[in-house]
CSV table of N, CA and C in Angstrom, one decimal:
chain,number,residue,atom,x,y,z
O,1,UNK,N,97.4,95.6,114.4
O,1,UNK,CA,96.9,95.1,115.6
O,1,UNK,C,97.9,94.1,116.3
O,2,UNK,N,98.6,93.4,115.4
O,2,UNK,CA,99.5,92.4,116.0
O,2,UNK,C,100.8,93.1,116.5
O,3,UNK,N,101.2,94.2,115.8
O,3,UNK,CA,102.3,95.0,116.3
O,3,UNK,C,102.0,95.6,117.6
O,4,UNK,N,100.8,96.1,117.8
O,4,UNK,CA,100.4,96.7,119.1
O,4,UNK,C,100.4,95.7,120.2
O,5,UNK,N,99.9,94.5,119.9
O,5,UNK,CA,99.9,93.4,120.9
O,5,UNK,C,101.4,93.0,121.2
O,6,UNK,N,102.3,93.0,120.3
O,6,UNK,CA,103.7,92.7,120.6
O,6,UNK,C,104.3,93.7,121.5
O,7,UNK,N,104.0,95.0,121.2
O,7,UNK,CA,104.5,96.1,122.0
O,7,UNK,C,103.9,96.0,123.4
O,8,UNK,N,102.7,95.7,123.6
O,8,UNK,CA,102.1,95.6,124.9
O,8,UNK,C,102.6,94.4,125.7
O,9,UNK,N,102.9,93.3,125.0
O,9,UNK,CA,103.6,92.2,125.6
O,9,UNK,C,105.0,92.6,126.2
O,10,UNK,N,105.7,93.4,125.3
O,10,UNK,CA,107.0,93.9,125.7
O,10,UNK,C,106.9,94.8,126.9
O,11,UNK,N,105.9,95.7,126.9
O,11,UNK,CA,105.6,96.6,128.0
O,11,UNK,C,105.3,95.8,129.3
O,12,UNK,N,104.6,94.8,129.2
O,12,UNK,CA,104.3,94.0,130.4
O,12,UNK,C,105.5,93.3,130.9
O,13,UNK,N,106.4,92.8,130.0
O,13,UNK,CA,107.6,92.2,130.5
O,13,UNK,C,108.5,93.2,131.1
O,14,UNK,N,108.6,94.4,130.6
O,14,UNK,CA,109.5,95.4,131.2
O,14,UNK,C,108.9,95.8,132.6
O,15,UNK,N,107.6,95.9,132.7
O,15,UNK,CA,107.0,96.2,134.0
O,15,UNK,C,107.3,95.0,135.0
O,16,UNK,N,107.3,93.8,134.6
O,16,UNK,CA,107.6,92.7,135.4
O,16,UNK,C,109.1,92.7,135.8
O,17,UNK,N,110.0,93.1,134.9
O,17,UNK,CA,111.4,93.1,135.2
O,17,UNK,C,111.6,94.1,136.3
O,18,UNK,N,111.0,95.3,136.3
O,18,UNK,CA,111.1,96.3,137.3
O,18,UNK,C,110.6,95.8,138.7
O,19,UNK,N,109.5,95.0,138.6
O,19,UNK,CA,108.9,94.4,139.8
O,19,UNK,C,109.8,93.3,140.4
O,20,UNK,N,110.4,92.5,139.6
O,20,UNK,CA,111.2,91.4,140.1
O,20,UNK,C,112.5,91.9,140.7
O,21,UNK,N,113.0,93.1,140.3
O,21,UNK,CA,114.2,93.7,140.8
O,21,UNK,C,114.0,94.2,142.3
O,22,UNK,N,112.8,94.4,142.7
O,22,UNK,CA,112.6,94.9,144.0
O,22,UNK,C,112.3,93.8,145.0
O,23,UNK,N,112.8,94.0,146.2
O,23,UNK,CA,112.5,93.0,147.2
O,23,UNK,C,112.2,93.7,148.5
O,24,UNK,N,111.0,93.6,149.1
O,24,UNK,CA,110.0,92.7,148.7
O,24,UNK,C,109.2,93.2,147.5
O,25,UNK,N,108.6,92.3,146.8
O,25,UNK,CA,107.9,92.6,145.6
O,25,UNK,C,106.7,93.5,145.9
O,26,UNK,N,106.3,94.4,145.0
O,26,UNK,CA,105.1,95.2,145.3
O,26,UNK,C,103.9,94.4,145.1
O,27,UNK,N,102.9,94.8,145.9
O,27,UNK,CA,101.6,94.0,145.9
O,27,UNK,C,100.7,94.3,144.7
O,28,UNK,N,101.0,95.4,144.0
O,28,UNK,CA,100.1,95.7,142.8
O,28,UNK,C,100.4,94.9,141.6
O,29,UNK,N,99.5,94.7,140.8
O,29,UNK,CA,99.7,94.0,139.5
O,29,UNK,C,99.3,94.9,138.3
O,30,UNK,N,99.9,96.1,138.3
O,30,UNK,CA,99.5,97.0,137.2
O,30,UNK,C,100.1,96.5,135.9
O,31,UNK,N,101.0,95.6,135.9
O,31,UNK,CA,101.6,95.0,134.6
O,31,UNK,C,100.5,94.2,133.9
O,32,UNK,N,99.5,93.8,134.6
O,32,UNK,CA,98.4,93.0,134.0
O,32,UNK,C,97.6,93.7,133.0
O,33,UNK,N,97.6,95.1,133.1
O,33,UNK,CA,96.8,95.9,132.2
O,33,UNK,C,97.3,95.8,130.8
O,34,UNK,N,98.6,96.0,130.5
O,34,UNK,CA,99.1,95.8,129.2
O,34,UNK,C,99.1,94.4,128.7
O,35,UNK,N,99.4,93.4,129.7
O,35,UNK,CA,99.3,92.0,129.4
O,35,UNK,C,97.9,91.6,128.9
O,36,UNK,N,96.9,92.0,129.6
O,36,UNK,CA,95.5,91.7,129.3
O,36,UNK,C,95.1,92.3,127.9
O,37,UNK,N,95.6,93.5,127.7
O,37,UNK,CA,95.3,94.1,126.4
O,37,UNK,C,96.0,93.4,125.3
O,38,UNK,N,97.2,93.0,125.5
O,38,UNK,CA,98.0,92.2,124.5
O,38,UNK,C,97.3,90.9,124.2
O,39,UNK,N,96.9,90.2,125.2
O,39,UNK,CA,96.2,88.9,125.0
O,39,UNK,C,94.9,89.1,124.3
O,40,UNK,N,94.1,90.2,124.6
O,40,UNK,CA,92.9,90.5,123.9
O,40,UNK,C,93.1,90.8,122.4
O,41,UNK,N,94.1,91.6,122.1
O,41,UNK,CA,94.5,91.9,120.7
O,41,UNK,C,95.0,90.7,120.0
O,42,UNK,N,95.8,89.9,120.6
O,42,UNK,CA,96.3,88.7,120.0
O,42,UNK,C,95.2,87.7,119.6
O,43,UNK,N,94.2,87.5,120.6
O,43,UNK,CA,93.1,86.7,120.3
O,43,UNK,C,92.2,87.3,119.2
O,44,UNK,N,92.0,88.6,119.2
O,44,UNK,CA,91.2,89.3,118.2
O,44,UNK,C,91.8,89.1,116.8
O,45,UNK,N,93.1,89.2,116.7
O,45,UNK,CA,93.8,89.0,115.4
O,45,UNK,C,93.5,87.6,114.8
O,46,UNK,N,93.5,86.6,115.7
O,46,UNK,CA,93.2,85.2,115.2
O,46,UNK,C,91.7,85.2,114.8
O,47,UNK,N,90.8,85.8,115.6
O,47,UNK,CA,89.4,85.7,115.3
O,47,UNK,C,89.1,86.4,114.0
O,48,UNK,N,89.8,87.5,113.7
O,48,UNK,CA,89.6,88.2,112.4
O,48,UNK,C,90.0,87.4,111.2
O,49,UNK,N,91.1,86.7,111.4
O,49,UNK,CA,91.6,85.8,110.3
O,49,UNK,C,90.6,84.7,110.1
O,50,UNK,N,90.2,84.1,111.2
O,50,UNK,CA,89.2,83.0,111.1
O,50,UNK,C,87.9,83.4,110.5
O,51,UNK,N,87.5,84.6,110.8
O,51,UNK,CA,86.2,85.1,110.2
O,51,UNK,C,86.3,85.3,108.7
O,52,UNK,N,87.5,85.8,108.3
O,52,UNK,CA,87.6,86.2,106.9
O,52,UNK,C,88.1,85.0,106.0
O,53,UNK,N,89.0,84.2,106.5
O,53,UNK,CA,89.6,83.1,105.7
O,53,UNK,C,89.1,81.7,106.1
O,54,UNK,N,88.8,81.6,107.4
O,54,UNK,CA,88.4,80.3,107.9
O,54,UNK,C,89.6,79.8,108.8
O,55,UNK,N,89.4,78.7,109.4
O,55,UNK,CA,90.4,78.2,110.3
O,55,UNK,C,91.7,77.9,109.6
O,56,UNK,N,92.8,78.5,110.0
O,56,UNK,CA,94.1,78.3,109.4
O,56,UNK,C,95.0,77.8,110.6
O,57,UNK,N,95.5,76.6,110.4
O,57,UNK,CA,96.4,76.1,111.4
O,57,UNK,C,97.7,75.6,110.8
O,58,UNK,N,98.3,76.5,110.0
O,58,UNK,CA,99.6,76.2,109.5
O,58,UNK,C,100.6,76.4,110.6
O,59,UNK,N,101.9,76.2,110.3
O,59,UNK,CA,102.9,76.1,111.4
O,59,UNK,C,102.9,77.4,112.2
O,60,UNK,N,103.0,78.5,111.6
O,60,UNK,CA,103.2,79.8,112.3
O,60,UNK,C,101.9,80.2,113.1
O,61,UNK,N,100.7,79.8,112.5
O,61,UNK,CA,99.5,80.1,113.2
O,61,UNK,C,99.4,79.2,114.5
O,62,UNK,N,99.8,78.0,114.3
O,62,UNK,CA,99.8,77.1,115.5
O,62,UNK,C,100.8,77.6,116.6
O,63,UNK,N,101.9,78.0,116.2
O,63,UNK,CA,102.9,78.6,117.1
O,63,UNK,C,102.3,79.8,117.8
O,64,UNK,N,101.6,80.6,117.1
O,64,UNK,CA,101.0,81.8,117.6
O,64,UNK,C,99.9,81.4,118.6
O,65,UNK,N,99.1,80.4,118.3
O,65,UNK,CA,98.1,80.0,119.3
O,65,UNK,C,98.7,79.4,120.5
O,66,UNK,N,99.8,78.7,120.4
O,66,UNK,CA,100.5,78.2,121.6
O,66,UNK,C,101.0,79.3,122.4
O,67,UNK,N,101.6,80.3,121.8
O,67,UNK,CA,102.0,81.5,122.5
O,67,UNK,C,100.9,82.2,123.2
O,68,UNK,N,99.7,82.3,122.6
O,68,UNK,CA,98.6,82.9,123.2
O,68,UNK,C,98.1,82.2,124.4
O,69,UNK,N,98.1,80.9,124.3
O,69,UNK,CA,97.7,80.1,125.5
O,69,UNK,C,98.7,80.2,126.6
O,70,UNK,N,100.0,80.2,126.3
O,70,UNK,CA,101.0,80.4,127.3
O,70,UNK,C,100.9,81.8,128.0
O,71,UNK,N,100.6,82.8,127.2
O,71,UNK,CA,100.5,84.2,127.7
O,71,UNK,C,99.2,84.2,128.7
O,72,UNK,N,98.1,83.6,128.3
O,72,UNK,CA,96.9,83.6,129.1
O,72,UNK,C,97.2,82.9,130.5
O,73,UNK,N,97.8,81.7,130.4
O,73,UNK,CA,98.1,81.0,131.6
O,73,UNK,C,99.1,81.7,132.5
O,74,UNK,N,100.1,82.3,131.9
O,74,UNK,CA,101.1,83.0,132.6
O,74,UNK,C,100.5,84.2,133.3
O,75,UNK,N,99.7,84.9,132.6
O,75,UNK,CA,99.0,86.1,133.2
O,75,UNK,C,98.2,85.7,134.4
O,76,UNK,N,97.4,84.7,134.2
O,76,UNK,CA,96.5,84.2,135.3
O,76,UNK,C,97.3,83.7,136.5
O,77,UNK,N,98.4,83.0,136.2
O,77,UNK,CA,99.2,82.5,137.3
O,77,UNK,C,100.0,83.6,138.0
O,78,UNK,N,100.5,84.6,137.3
O,78,UNK,CA,101.3,85.6,137.9
O,78,UNK,C,100.4,86.6,138.7
O,79,UNK,N,99.2,86.7,138.4
O,79,UNK,CA,98.3,87.6,139.2
O,79,UNK,C,98.1,87.0,140.5
O,80,UNK,N,98.0,85.7,140.6
O,80,UNK,CA,97.7,85.0,141.9
O,80,UNK,C,98.8,84.9,142.8
O,81,UNK,N,100.0,84.7,142.3
O,81,UNK,CA,101.2,84.5,143.1
O,81,UNK,C,102.4,85.3,142.8
O,82,UNK,N,103.5,85.0,143.4
O,82,UNK,CA,104.7,85.7,143.2
O,82,UNK,C,105.6,84.9,142.2
O,83,UNK,N,105.2,84.9,141.0
O,83,UNK,CA,106.0,84.1,139.9
O,83,UNK,C,106.2,85.0,138.7
O,84,UNK,N,106.6,86.3,139.0
O,84,UNK,CA,106.8,87.3,137.9
O,84,UNK,C,107.9,86.9,137.0
O,85,UNK,N,108.9,86.1,137.4
O,85,UNK,CA,110.0,85.7,136.5
O,85,UNK,C,109.5,84.9,135.3
O,86,UNK,N,108.4,84.2,135.5
O,86,UNK,CA,107.8,83.4,134.4
O,86,UNK,C,107.3,84.4,133.3
O,87,UNK,N,106.6,85.4,133.8
O,87,UNK,CA,106.1,86.4,132.8
O,87,UNK,C,107.3,87.1,132.1
O,88,UNK,N,108.4,87.3,132.7
O,88,UNK,CA,109.5,88.0,132.1
O,88,UNK,C,110.0,87.1,130.9
O,89,UNK,N,109.9,85.8,131.1
O,89,UNK,CA,110.4,84.9,130.0
O,89,UNK,C,109.3,84.7,128.9
O,90,UNK,N,108.1,84.6,129.3
O,90,UNK,CA,107.0,84.2,128.4
O,90,UNK,C,106.5,85.4,127.5
O,91,UNK,N,106.4,86.6,128.1
O,91,UNK,CA,105.7,87.7,127.4
O,91,UNK,C,106.5,88.2,126.2
O,92,UNK,N,107.8,88.4,126.3
O,92,UNK,CA,108.5,88.9,125.1
O,92,UNK,C,108.5,87.8,124.0
C-alpha cells in the first residue's frame, strides 16, 4: 500500500512537471486524482498501523505524518491556484 502511494505521488509530480512546462498553464487539475489517491493510501497505512499496534510516533512515523500533512495542504493549495511548482517539490 505504501509503495503504491509513493508511485502515485511520483505520478502526480510528473503530471505537474508537464503542466508547469506549458505557458499558459492548463486549467484542468487531473494531476489531483493520483495525488488524492496517494494521500488516501498514505493516511490508510497510518490508520492500519494505529489499529493493529496503537499510536506509534517514532522518528520515521512522525516524518511520514509531516509529509502527509504537507501533501494534503499542497494538494488543496495547488487545486485553487497556480502554484504547481510547490507540488513538484513536495510530492516526490
